[in-house]
mmCIF file of C-alpha atoms in Angstrom:
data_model
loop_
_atom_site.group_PDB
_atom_site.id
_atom_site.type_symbol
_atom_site.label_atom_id
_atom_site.label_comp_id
_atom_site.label_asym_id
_atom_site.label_seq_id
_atom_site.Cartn_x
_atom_site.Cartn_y
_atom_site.Cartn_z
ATOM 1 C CA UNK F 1 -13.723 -1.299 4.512
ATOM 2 C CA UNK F 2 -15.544 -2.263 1.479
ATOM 3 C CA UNK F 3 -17.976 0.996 1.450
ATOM 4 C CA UNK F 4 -14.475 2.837 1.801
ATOM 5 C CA UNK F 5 -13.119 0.914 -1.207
ATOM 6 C CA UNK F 6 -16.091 1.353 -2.756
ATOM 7 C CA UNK F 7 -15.880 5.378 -2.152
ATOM 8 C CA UNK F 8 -11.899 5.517 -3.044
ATOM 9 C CA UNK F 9 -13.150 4.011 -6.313
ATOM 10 C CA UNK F 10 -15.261 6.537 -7.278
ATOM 11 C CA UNK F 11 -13.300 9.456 -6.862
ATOM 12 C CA UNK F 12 -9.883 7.877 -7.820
ATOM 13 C CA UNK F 13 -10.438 5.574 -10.897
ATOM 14 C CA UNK F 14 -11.139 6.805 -14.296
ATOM 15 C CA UNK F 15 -12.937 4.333 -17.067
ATOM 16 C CA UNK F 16 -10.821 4.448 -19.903
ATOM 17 C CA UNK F 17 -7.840 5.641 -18.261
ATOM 18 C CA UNK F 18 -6.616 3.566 -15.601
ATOM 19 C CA UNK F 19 -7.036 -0.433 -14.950
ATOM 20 C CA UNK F 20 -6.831 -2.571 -11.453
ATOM 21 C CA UNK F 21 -7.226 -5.653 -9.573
ATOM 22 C CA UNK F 22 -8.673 -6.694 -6.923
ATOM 23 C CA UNK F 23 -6.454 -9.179 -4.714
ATOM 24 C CA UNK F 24 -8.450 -10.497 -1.682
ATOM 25 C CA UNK F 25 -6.044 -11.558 1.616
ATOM 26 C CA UNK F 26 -6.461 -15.327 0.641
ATOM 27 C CA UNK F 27 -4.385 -14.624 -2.477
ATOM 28 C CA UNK F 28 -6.969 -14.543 -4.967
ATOM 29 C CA UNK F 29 -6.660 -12.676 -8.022
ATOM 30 C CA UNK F 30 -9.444 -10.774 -10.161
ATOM 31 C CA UNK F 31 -8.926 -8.001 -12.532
ATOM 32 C CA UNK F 32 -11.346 -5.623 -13.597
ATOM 33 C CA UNK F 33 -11.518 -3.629 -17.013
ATOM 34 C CA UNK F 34 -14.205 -1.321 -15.823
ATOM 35 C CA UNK F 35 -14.952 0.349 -12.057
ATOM 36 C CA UNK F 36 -18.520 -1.010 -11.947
ATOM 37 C CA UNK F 37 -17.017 -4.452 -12.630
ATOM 38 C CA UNK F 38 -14.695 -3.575 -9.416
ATOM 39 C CA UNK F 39 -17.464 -2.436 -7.622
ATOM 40 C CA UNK F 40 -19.595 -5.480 -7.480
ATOM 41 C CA UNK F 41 -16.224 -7.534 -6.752
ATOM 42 C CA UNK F 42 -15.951 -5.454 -3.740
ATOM 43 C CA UNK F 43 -19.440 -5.895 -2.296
ATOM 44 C CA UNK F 44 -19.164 -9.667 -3.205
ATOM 45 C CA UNK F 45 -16.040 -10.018 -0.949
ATOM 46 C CA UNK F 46 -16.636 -12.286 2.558
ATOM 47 C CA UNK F 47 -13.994 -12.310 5.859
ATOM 48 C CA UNK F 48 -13.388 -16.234 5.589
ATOM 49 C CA UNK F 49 -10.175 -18.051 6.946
ATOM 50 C CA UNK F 50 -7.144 -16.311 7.721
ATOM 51 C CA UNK F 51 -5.314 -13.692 6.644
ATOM 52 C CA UNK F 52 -2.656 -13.489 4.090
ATOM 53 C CA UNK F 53 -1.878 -9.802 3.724
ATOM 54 C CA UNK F 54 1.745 -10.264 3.100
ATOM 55 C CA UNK F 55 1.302 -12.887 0.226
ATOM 56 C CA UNK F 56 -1.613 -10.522 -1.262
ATOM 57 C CA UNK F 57 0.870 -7.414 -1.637
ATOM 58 C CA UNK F 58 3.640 -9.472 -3.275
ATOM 59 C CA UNK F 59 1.698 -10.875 -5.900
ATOM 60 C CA UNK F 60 -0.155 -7.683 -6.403
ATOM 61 C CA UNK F 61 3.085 -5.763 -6.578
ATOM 62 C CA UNK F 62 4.860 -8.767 -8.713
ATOM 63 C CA UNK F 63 1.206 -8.636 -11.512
ATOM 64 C CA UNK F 64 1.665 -5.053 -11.302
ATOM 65 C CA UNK F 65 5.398 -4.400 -12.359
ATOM 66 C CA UNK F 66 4.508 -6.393 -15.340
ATOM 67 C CA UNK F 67 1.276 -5.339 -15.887
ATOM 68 C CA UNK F 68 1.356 -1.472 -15.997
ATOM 69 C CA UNK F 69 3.017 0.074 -18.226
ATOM 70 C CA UNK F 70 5.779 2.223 -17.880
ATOM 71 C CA UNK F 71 6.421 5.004 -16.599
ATOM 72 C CA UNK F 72 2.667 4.724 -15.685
ATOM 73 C CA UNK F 73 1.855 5.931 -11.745
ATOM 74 C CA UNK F 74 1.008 2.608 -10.098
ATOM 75 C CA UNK F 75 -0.579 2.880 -6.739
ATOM 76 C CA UNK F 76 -2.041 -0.009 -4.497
ATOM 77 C CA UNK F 77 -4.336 0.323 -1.502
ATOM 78 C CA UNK F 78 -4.725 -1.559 1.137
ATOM 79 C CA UNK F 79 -7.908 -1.988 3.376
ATOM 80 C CA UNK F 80 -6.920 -3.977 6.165
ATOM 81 C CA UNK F 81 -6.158 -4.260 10.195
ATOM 82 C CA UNK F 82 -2.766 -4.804 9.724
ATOM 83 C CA UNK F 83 -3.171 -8.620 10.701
ATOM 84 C CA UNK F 84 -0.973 -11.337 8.901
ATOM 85 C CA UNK F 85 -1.142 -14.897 10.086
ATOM 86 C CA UNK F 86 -1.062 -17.328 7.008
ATOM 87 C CA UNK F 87 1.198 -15.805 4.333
ATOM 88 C CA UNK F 88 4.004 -17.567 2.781
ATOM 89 C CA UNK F 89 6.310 -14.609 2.261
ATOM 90 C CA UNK F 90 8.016 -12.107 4.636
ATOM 91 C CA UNK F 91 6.975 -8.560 5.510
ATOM 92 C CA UNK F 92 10.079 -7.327 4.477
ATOM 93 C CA UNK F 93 9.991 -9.485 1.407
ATOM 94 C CA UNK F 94 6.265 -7.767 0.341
ATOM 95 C CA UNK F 95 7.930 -4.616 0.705
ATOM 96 C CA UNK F 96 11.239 -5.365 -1.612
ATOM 97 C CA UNK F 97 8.825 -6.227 -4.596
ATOM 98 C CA UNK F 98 6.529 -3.183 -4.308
ATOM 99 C CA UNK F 99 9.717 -0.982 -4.132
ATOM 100 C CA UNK F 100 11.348 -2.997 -6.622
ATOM 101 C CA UNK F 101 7.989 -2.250 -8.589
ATOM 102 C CA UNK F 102 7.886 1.588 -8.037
ATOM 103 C CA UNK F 103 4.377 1.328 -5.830
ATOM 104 C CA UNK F 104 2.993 3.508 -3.963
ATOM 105 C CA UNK F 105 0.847 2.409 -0.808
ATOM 106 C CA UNK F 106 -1.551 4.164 0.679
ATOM 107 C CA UNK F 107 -3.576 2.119 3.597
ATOM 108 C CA UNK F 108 -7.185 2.251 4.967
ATOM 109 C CA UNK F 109 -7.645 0.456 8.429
ATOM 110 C CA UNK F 110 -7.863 0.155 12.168
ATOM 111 C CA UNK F 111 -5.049 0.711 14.804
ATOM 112 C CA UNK F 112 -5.252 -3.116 16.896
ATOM 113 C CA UNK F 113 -3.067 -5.173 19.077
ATOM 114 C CA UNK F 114 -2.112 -9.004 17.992
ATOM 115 C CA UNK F 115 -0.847 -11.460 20.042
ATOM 116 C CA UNK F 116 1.031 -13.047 17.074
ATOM 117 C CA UNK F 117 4.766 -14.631 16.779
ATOM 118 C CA UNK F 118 7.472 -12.951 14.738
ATOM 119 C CA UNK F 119 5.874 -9.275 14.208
ATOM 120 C CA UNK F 120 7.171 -6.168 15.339
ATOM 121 C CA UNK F 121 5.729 -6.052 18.748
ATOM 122 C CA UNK F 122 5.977 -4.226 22.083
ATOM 123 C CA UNK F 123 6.253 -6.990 25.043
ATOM 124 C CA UNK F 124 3.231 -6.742 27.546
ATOM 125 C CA UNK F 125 3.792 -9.515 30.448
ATOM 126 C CA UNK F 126 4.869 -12.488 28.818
ATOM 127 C CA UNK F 127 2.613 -11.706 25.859
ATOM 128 C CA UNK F 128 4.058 -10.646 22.850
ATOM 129 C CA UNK F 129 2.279 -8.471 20.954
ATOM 130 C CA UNK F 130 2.103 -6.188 17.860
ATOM 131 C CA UNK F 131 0.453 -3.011 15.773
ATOM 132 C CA UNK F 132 -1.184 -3.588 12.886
ATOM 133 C CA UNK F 133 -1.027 -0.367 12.440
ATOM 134 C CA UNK F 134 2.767 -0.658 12.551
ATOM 135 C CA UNK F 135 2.473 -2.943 9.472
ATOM 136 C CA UNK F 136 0.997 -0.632 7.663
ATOM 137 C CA UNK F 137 2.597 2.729 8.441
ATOM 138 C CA UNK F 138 5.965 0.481 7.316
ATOM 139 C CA UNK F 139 4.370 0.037 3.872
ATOM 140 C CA UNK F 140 3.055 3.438 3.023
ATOM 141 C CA UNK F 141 5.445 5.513 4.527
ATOM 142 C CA UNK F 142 8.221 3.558 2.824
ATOM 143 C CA UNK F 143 6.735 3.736 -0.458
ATOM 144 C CA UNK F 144 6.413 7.844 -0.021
ATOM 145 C CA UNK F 145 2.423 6.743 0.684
ATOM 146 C CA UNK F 146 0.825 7.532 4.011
ATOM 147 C CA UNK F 147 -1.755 5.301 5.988
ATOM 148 C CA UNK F 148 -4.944 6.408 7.516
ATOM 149 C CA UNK F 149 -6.895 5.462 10.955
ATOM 150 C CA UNK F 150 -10.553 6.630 10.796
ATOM 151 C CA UNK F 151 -12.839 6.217 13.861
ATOM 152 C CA UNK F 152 -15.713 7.795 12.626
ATOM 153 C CA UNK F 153 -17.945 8.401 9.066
ATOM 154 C CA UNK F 154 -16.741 11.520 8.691
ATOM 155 C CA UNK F 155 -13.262 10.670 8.915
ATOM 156 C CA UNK F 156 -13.609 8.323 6.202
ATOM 157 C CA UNK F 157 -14.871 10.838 4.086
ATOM 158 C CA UNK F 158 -12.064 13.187 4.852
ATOM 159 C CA UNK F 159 -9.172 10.036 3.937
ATOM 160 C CA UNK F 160 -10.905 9.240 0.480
ATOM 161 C CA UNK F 161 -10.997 13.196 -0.367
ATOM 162 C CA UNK F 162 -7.522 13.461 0.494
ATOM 163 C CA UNK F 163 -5.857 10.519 -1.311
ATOM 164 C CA UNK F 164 -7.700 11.245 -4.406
ATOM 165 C CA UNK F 165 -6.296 15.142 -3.931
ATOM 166 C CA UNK F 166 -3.136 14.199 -3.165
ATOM 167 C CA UNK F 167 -3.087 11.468 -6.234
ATOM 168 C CA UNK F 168 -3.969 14.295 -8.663
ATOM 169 C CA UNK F 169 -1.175 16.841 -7.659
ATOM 170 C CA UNK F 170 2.169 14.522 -7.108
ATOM 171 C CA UNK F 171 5.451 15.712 -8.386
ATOM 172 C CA UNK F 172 7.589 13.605 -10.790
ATOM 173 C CA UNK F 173 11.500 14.157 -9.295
ATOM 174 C CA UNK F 174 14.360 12.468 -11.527
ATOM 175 C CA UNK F 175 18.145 12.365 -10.607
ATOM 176 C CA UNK F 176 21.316 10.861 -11.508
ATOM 177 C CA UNK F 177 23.134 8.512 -9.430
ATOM 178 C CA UNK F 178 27.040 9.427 -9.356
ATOM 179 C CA UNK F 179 27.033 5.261 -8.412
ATOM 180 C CA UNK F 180 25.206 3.637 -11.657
ATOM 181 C CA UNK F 181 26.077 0.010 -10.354
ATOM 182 C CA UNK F 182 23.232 -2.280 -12.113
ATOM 183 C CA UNK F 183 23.015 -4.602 -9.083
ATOM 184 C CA UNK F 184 19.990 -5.470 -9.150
ATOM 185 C CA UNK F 185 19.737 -4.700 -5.237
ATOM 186 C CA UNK F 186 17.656 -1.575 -3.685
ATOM 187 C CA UNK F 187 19.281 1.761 -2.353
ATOM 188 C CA UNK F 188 18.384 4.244 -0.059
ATOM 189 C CA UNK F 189 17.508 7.353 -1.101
ATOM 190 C CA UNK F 190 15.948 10.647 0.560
ATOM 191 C CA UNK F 191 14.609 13.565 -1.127
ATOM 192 C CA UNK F 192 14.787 17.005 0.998
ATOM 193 C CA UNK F 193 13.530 20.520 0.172
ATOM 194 C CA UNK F 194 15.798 23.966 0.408
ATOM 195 C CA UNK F 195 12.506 25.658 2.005
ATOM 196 C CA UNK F 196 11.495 25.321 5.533
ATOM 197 C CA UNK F 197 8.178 24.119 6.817
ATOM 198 C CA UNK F 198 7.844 21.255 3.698
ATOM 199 C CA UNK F 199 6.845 17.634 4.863
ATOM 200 C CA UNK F 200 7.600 15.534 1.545
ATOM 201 C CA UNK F 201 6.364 12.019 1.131
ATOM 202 C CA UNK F 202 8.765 9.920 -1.151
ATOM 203 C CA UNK F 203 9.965 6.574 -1.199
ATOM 204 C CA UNK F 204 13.277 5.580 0.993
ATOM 205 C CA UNK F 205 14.697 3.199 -1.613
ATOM 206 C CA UNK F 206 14.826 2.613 -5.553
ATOM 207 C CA UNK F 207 15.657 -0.326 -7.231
ATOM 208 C CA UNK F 208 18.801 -0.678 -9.394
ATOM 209 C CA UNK F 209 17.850 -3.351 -12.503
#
């Protein structure tokens, strides 16, 4: 995962154009004005304790909404297994503030089984269990990003080529609500295509100030 960050890096980020952070799953924050400065971060970083995925997206999508400017393309990735067992927040609650920040995920990790309490889960004896990779695809594909399984090399190669292609050739779609309630609340919203044969990648809900 970090040779894959590492990699993403280095095709993605631009010096002088775009700034990051790095927020490690024990909900530490660094931020970096420079990739090499990322880099190092990233090789530095040690599996220790548990895992607080859930609290590391919120307050990376929370910094981000007030650190990026507008309308400035704000992506986050996530390198992870899916696996959540110390957080303070909610999935669902991670996923309200990177919608409510206009995010979008893209995900780098391994399809495993948890035996964990109160995660989506399929029900194996009297073991309950659940997907990491279900965690993910939830925040990518909700965002309008997508998340990625490698198994081999290769593979990874082929993910880090295709998120940096895909970064560099998105389409900017605008519209007019015919309900402009300021509710502060998020509403669903699905974007189609007239032709046939066209697999779009948006996100399902925007966020009403």
């Amino acid at each position: 995962q970090q040779d894959e960050a590492i990699d993403l890096s280095s095709k993605v980020v631009q010096d002088g154009r775009d700034s990051g952070m790095l927020i490690a799953f024990d909900d530490t924050l660094e931020v970096y004005a420079n990739r090499q400065e990322f880099v190092n971060a990233v090789a530095f970083e040690r599996s220790i304790g548990g895992t607080a995925l859930y609290d590391a997206v919120y307050f990376c999508a929370n910094r981000m909404s007030k650190s990026a400017p507008d309308p400035a393309l704000r992506v986050m990735f996530i390198f992870a297994d899916g696996g959540n067992n110390v957080s303070h927040v909610t999935r669902e609650e991670a996923l309200q503030a990177v919608l409510k920040a206009g995010i979008r995920v893209y995900a780098v990790g391994q399809e495993r089984t948890y035996a964990l309490p109160g995660e989506p889960a399929m029900r194996v004896g009297a073991t309950r269990l659940f997907r990491g990779g279900a965690v993910l695809r939830r925040f990518t594909e909700s965002t309008g990003g997508q998340a990625y399984f490698p198994a081999k090399q290769k593979d990874v190669d082929n993910v880090v080529t295709d998120i940096a292609k895909e970064l560099s050739n998105l389409f900017s779609v605008s519209f007019t609500s015919s309900d402009h309630k300021a509710d502060g609340r998020l509403h669903e919203v699905k974007v189609k295509c007239s032709k046939k044969d066209v697999s779009i990648r948006a996100p399902d809900r925007y966020y009403a100030p």
